[in-house]
mmCIF file of C-alpha atoms in Angstrom:
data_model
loop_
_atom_site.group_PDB
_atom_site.id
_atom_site.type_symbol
_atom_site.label_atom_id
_atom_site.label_comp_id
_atom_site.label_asym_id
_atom_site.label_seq_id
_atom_site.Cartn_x
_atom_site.Cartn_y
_atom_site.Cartn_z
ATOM 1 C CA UNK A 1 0.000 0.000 0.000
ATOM 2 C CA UNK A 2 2.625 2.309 -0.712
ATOM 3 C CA UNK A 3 1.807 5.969 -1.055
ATOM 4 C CA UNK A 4 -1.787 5.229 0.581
ATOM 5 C CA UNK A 5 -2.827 6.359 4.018
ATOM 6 C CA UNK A 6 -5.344 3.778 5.390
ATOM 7 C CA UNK A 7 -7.815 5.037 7.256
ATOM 8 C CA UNK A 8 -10.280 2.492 9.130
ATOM 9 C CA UNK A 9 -13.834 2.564 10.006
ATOM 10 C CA UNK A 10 -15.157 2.340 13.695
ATOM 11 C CA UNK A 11 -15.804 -1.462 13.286
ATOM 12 C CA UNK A 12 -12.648 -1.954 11.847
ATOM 13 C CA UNK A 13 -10.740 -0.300 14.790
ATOM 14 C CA UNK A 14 -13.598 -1.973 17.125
ATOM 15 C CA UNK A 15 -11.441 -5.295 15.451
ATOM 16 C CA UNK A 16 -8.606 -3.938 15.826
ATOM 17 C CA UNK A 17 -8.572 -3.984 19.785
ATOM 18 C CA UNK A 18 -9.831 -7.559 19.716
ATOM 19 C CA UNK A 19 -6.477 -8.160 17.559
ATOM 20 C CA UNK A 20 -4.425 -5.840 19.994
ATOM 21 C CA UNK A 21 -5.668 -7.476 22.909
ATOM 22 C CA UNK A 22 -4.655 -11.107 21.591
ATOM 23 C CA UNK A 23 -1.306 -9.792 20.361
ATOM 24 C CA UNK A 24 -0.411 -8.459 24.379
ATOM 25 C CA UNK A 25 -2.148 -11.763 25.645
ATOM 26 C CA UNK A 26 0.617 -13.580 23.513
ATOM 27 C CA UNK A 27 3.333 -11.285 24.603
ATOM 28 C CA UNK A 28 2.914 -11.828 28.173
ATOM 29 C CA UNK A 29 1.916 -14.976 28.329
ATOM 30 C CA UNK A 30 5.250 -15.757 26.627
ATOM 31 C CA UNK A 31 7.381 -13.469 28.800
ATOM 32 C CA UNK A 32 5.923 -15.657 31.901
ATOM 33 C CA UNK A 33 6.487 -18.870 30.140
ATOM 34 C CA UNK A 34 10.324 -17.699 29.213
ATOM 35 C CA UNK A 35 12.641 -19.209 31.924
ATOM 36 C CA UNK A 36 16.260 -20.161 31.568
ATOM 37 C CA UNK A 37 16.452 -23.056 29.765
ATOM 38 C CA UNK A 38 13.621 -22.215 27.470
ATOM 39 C CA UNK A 39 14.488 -22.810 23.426
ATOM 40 C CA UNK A 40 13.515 -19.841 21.474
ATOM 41 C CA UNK A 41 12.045 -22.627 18.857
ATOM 42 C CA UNK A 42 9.824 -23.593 21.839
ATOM 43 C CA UNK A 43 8.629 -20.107 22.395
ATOM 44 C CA UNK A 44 7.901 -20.117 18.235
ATOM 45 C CA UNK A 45 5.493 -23.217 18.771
ATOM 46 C CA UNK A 46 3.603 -21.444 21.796
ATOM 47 C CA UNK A 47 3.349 -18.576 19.813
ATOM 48 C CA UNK A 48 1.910 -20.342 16.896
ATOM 49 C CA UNK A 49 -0.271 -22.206 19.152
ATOM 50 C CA UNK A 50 -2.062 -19.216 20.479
ATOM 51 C CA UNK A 51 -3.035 -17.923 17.217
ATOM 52 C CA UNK A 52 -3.960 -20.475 15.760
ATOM 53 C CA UNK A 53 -6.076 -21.286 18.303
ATOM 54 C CA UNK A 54 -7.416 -18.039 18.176
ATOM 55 C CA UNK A 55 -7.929 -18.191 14.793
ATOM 56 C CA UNK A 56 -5.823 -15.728 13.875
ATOM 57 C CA UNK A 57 -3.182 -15.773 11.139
ATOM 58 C CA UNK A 58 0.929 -14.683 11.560
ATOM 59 C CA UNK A 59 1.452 -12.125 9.821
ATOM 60 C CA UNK A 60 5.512 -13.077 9.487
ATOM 61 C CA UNK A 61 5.538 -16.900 8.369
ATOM 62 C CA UNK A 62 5.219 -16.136 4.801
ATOM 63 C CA UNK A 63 6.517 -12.701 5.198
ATOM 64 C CA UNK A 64 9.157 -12.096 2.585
ATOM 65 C CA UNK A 65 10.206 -8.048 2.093
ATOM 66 C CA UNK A 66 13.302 -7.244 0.455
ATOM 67 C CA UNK A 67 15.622 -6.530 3.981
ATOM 68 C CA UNK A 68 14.871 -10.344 4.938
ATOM 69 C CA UNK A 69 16.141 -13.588 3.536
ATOM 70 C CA UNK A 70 12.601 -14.129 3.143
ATOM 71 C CA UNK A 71 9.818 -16.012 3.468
ATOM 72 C CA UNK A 72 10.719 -15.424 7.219
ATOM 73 C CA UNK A 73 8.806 -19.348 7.960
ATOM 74 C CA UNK A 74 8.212 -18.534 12.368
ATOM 75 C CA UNK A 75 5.440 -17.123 13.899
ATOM 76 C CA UNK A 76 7.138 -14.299 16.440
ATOM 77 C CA UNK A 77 10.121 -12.597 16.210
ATOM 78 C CA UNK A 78 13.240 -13.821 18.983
ATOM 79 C CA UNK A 79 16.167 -11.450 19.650
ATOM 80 C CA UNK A 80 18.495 -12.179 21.942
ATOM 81 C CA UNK A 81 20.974 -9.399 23.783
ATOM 82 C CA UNK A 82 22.558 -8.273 20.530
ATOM 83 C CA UNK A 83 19.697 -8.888 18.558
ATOM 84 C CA UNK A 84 17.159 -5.912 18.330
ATOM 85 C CA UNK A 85 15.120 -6.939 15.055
ATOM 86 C CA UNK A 86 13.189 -9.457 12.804
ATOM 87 C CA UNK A 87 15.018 -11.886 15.399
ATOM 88 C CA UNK A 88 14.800 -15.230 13.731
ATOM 89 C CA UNK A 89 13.761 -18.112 16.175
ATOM 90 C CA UNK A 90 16.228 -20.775 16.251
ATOM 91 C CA UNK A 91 17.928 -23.674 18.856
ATOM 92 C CA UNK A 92 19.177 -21.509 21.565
ATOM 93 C CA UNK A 93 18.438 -21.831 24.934
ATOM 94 C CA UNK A 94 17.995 -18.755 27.196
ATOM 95 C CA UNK A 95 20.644 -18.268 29.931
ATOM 96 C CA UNK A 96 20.203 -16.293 33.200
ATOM 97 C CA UNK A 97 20.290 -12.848 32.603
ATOM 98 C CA UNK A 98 19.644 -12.554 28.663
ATOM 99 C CA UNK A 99 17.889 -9.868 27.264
ATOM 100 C CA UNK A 100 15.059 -10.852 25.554
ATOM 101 C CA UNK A 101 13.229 -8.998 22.593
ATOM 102 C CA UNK A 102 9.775 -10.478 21.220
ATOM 103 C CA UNK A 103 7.701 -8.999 18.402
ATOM 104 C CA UNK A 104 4.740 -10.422 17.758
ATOM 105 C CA UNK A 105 2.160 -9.398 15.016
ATOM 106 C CA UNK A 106 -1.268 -11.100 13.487
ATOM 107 C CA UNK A 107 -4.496 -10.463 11.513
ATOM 108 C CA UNK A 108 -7.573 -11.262 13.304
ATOM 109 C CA UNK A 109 -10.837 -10.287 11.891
ATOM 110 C CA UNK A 110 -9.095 -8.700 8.433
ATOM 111 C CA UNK A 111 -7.197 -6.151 10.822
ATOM 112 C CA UNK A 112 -3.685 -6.128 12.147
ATOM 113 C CA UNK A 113 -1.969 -5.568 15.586
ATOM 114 C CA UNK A 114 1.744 -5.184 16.100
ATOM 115 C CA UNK A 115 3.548 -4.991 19.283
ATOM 116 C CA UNK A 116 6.975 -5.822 20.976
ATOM 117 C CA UNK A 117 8.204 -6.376 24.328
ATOM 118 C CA UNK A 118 11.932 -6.471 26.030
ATOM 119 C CA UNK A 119 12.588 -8.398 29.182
ATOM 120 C CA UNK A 120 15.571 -10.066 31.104
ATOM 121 C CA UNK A 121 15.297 -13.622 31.753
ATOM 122 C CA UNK A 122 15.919 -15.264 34.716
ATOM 123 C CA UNK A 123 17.353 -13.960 38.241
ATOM 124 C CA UNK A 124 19.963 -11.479 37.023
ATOM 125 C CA UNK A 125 19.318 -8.109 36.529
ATOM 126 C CA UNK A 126 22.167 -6.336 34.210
ATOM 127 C CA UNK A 127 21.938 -2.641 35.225
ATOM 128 C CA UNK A 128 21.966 -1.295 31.554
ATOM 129 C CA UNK A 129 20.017 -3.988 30.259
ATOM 130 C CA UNK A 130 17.193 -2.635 32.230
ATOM 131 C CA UNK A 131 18.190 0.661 31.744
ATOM 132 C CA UNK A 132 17.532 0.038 27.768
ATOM 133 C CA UNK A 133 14.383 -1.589 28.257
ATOM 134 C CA UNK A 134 13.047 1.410 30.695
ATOM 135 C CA UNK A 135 14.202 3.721 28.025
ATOM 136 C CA UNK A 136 12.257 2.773 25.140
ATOM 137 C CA UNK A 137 9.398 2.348 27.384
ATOM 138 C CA UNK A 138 9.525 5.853 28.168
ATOM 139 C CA UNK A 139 10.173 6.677 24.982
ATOM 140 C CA UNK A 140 7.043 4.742 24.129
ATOM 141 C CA UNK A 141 4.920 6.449 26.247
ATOM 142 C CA UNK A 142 6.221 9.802 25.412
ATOM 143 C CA UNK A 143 5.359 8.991 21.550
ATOM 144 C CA UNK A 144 1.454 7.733 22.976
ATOM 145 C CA UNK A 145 1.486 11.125 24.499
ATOM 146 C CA UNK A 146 2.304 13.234 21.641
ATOM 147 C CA UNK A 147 0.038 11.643 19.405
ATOM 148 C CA UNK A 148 -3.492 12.828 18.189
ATOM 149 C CA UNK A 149 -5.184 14.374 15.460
ATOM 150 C CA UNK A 150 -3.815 16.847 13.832
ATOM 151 C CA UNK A 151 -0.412 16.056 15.152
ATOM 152 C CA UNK A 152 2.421 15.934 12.523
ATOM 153 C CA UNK A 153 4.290 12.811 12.046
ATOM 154 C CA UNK A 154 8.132 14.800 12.754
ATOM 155 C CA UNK A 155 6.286 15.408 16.341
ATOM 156 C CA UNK A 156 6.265 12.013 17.376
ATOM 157 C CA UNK A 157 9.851 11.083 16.227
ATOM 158 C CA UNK A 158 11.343 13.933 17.598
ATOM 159 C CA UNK A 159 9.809 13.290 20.677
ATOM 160 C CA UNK A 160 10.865 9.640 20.679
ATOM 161 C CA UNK A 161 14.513 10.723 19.357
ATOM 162 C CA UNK A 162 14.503 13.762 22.475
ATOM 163 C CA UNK A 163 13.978 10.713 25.294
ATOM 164 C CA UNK A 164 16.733 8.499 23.432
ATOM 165 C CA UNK A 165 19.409 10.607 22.895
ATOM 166 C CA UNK A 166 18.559 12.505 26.229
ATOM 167 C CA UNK A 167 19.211 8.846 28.407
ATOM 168 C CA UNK A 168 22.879 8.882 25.957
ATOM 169 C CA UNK A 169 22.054 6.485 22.575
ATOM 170 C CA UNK A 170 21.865 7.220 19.525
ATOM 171 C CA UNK A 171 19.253 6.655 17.530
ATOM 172 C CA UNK A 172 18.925 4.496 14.102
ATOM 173 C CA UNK A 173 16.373 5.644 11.698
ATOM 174 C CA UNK A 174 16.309 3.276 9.029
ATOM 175 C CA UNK A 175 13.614 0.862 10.621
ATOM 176 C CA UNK A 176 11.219 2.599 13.170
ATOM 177 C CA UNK A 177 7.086 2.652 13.632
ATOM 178 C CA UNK A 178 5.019 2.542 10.001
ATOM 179 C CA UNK A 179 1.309 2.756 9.251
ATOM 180 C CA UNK A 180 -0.648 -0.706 9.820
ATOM 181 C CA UNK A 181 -4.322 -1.313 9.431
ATOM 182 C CA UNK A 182 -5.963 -4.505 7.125
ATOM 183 C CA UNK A 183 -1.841 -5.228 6.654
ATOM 184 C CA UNK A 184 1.154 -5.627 8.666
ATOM 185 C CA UNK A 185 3.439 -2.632 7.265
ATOM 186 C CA UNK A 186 1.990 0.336 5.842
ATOM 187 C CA UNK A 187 2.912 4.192 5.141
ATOM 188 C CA UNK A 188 3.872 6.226 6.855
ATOM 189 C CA UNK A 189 7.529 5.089 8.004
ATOM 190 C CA UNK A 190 7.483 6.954 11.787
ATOM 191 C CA UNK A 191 11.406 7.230 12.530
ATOM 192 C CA UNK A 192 12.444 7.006 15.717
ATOM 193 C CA UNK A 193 13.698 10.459 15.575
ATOM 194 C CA UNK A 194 13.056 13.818 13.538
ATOM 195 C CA UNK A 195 12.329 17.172 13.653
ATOM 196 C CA UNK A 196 8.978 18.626 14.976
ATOM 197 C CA UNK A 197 6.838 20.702 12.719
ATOM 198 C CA UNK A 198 7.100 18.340 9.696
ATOM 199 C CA UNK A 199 5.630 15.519 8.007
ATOM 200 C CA UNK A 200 1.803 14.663 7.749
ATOM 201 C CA UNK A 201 -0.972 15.363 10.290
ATOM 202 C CA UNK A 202 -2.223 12.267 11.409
ATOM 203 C CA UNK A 203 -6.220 11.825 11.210
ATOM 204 C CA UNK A 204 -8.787 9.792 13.110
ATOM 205 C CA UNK A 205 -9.012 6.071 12.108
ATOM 206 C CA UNK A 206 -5.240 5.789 11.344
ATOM 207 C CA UNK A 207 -3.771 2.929 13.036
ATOM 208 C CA UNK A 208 0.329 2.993 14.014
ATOM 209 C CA UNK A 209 2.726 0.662 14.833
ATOM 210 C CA UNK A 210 4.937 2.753 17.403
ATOM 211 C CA UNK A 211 8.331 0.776 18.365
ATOM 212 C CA UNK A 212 11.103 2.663 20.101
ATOM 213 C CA UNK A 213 14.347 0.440 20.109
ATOM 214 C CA UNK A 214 18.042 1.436 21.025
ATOM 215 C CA UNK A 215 21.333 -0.345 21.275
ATOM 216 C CA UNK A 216 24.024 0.826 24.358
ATOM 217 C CA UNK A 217 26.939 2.101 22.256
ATOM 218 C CA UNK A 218 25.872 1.746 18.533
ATOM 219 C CA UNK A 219 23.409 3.067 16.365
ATOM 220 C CA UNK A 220 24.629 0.554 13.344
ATOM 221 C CA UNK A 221 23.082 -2.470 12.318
ATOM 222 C CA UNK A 222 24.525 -6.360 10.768
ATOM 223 C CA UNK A 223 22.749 -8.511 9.499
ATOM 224 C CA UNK A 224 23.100 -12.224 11.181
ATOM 225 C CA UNK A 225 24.016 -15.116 8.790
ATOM 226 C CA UNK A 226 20.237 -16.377 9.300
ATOM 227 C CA UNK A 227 19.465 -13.429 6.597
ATOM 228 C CA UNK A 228 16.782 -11.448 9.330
ATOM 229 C CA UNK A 229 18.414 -11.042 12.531
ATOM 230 C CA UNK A 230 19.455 -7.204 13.043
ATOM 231 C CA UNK A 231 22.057 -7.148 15.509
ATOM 232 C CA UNK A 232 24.248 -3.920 16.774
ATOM 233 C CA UNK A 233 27.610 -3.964 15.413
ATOM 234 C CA UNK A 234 29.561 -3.594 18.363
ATOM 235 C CA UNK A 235 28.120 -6.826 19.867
ATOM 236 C CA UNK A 236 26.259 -4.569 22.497
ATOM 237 C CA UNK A 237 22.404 -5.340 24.315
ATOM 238 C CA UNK A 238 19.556 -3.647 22.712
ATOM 239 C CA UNK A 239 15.811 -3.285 23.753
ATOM 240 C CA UNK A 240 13.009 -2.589 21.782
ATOM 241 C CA UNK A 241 8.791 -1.949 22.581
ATOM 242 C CA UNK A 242 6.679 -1.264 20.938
ATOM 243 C CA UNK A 243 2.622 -0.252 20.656
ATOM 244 C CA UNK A 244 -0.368 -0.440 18.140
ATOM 245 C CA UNK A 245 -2.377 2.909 18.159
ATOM 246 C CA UNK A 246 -5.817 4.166 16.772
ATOM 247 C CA UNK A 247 -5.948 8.090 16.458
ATOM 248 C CA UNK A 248 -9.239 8.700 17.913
ATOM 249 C CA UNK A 249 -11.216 12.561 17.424
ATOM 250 C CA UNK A 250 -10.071 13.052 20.841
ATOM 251 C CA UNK A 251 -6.825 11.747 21.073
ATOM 252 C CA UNK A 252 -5.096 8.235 21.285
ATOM 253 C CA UNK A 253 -6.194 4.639 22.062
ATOM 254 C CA UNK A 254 -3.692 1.928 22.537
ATOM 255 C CA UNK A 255 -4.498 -1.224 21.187
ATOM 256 C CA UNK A 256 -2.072 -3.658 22.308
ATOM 257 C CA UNK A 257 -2.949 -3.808 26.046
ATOM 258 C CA UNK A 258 -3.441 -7.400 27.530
ATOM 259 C CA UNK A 259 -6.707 -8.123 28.194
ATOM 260 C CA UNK A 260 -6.374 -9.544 31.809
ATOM 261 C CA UNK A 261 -4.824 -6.567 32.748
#
């Protein structure tokens, strides 16, 4: 849908928080599931358990864009420490005090949901590996805040960019937040930073895929010999989460909340 702004209809976004609700459900169901010892293929077959019980579809198994060695064949994305993106699933099992990324997004009811959480495994709690995660939670919520109608695009990233840079990182632009609705990736491409004042307005019925992420010392990316996994190029941890919006008249509505909570 390149060039095209989708804009959804009130039952469509009334779908879209049943799809946003199973997407968190997943999520956290898979962070409490994730000990040490756990295989990330194991984590891939709960995941595709859950949705297909829900009858819901993956949107990533037959995924196939031109940055990935595609089709990308799993049903939730796995990075580990390094790894911040498109983290292929494959035999590795999680030690105490591993960072863990998952990114998880499905159709349910023709709409899409996208949303990513970052947690340590285990005991051990690496001071900066928590200090990561907390920042692009902040910078999450700082992005939810900004947001509304009427708000320009270069608002949003430059407030995201203003809480990463301001903890220390820098920031990568090339893969950020991006438009979703009845697909997985749409227009706009929402950079994790900017400048304020530009870009387009955003209107109710737009649905966005916000997704701060950061690496500690790095803001450049390699590509793992698995052909998806984005790791930083010093080696360093990363953390990455990440929210599905709806711009309401009125202001914002996040999506990808669990629905026990």
């Amino acid at each position: 849908m390149a060039g095209v702004i989708e804009i959804l209809s009130p039952s469509q976004v009334a779908r879209a928080r049943e799809t946003g609700a199973l997407v968190a459900d997943v999520l956290y169901s898979l962070r409490d599931r994730a000990t040490v010892g756990t295989n990330l293929l194991q984590i891939d077959t709960w995941a595709k358990e859950m949705i297909l019980g829900a009858g819901a579809t993956s949107c990533y198994v037959d995924y196939s864009p031109s940055f990935g060695r595609g089709p990308f064949g799993h049903y939730i994305c796995t990075s580990v420490n390094d790894g911040v993106l498109h983290g292929l699933p494959h035999d590795y099992d999680l030690r105490d005090g591993d960072l863990l990324s998952l990114d998880l997004a499905v159709v349910l009811g023709g709409v899409a949901a996208d949303s990513a959480i970052s947690f340590v495994v285990g005991d051990s709690r690496p001071a900066e590996s928590l200090r990561l995660i907390e920042t692009t939670q902040r910078a999450l919520a700082t992005a939810i805040e900004t947001a509304g109608p009427g708000v320009k695009l270069g608002d949003v990233s430059a407030a995201i960019g203003e809480v990463l840079r301001g903890a220390g990182y820098s920031v990568n632009t090339e893969f950020g937040g991006h438009g979703i609705g009845t697909t997985m990736h749409q227009d706009p491409h929402v950079p994790n930073d900017g400048r304020a004042g530009r870009g387009m307005k955003m209107r109710p019925g737009q649905l966005l895929a916000l997704e701060p992420w950061v690496m500690a010392d790095t803001d450049e990316l390699v590509t793992d010999d698995d052909g998806w996994t984005l790791r930083s190029a010093t080696g360093c941890r990363t953390a990455h989460s990440e929210h599905t919006v709806a711009i309401t008249e009125d202001g914002v509505e996040v999506l990808t909340l669990p629905s026990r909570r």
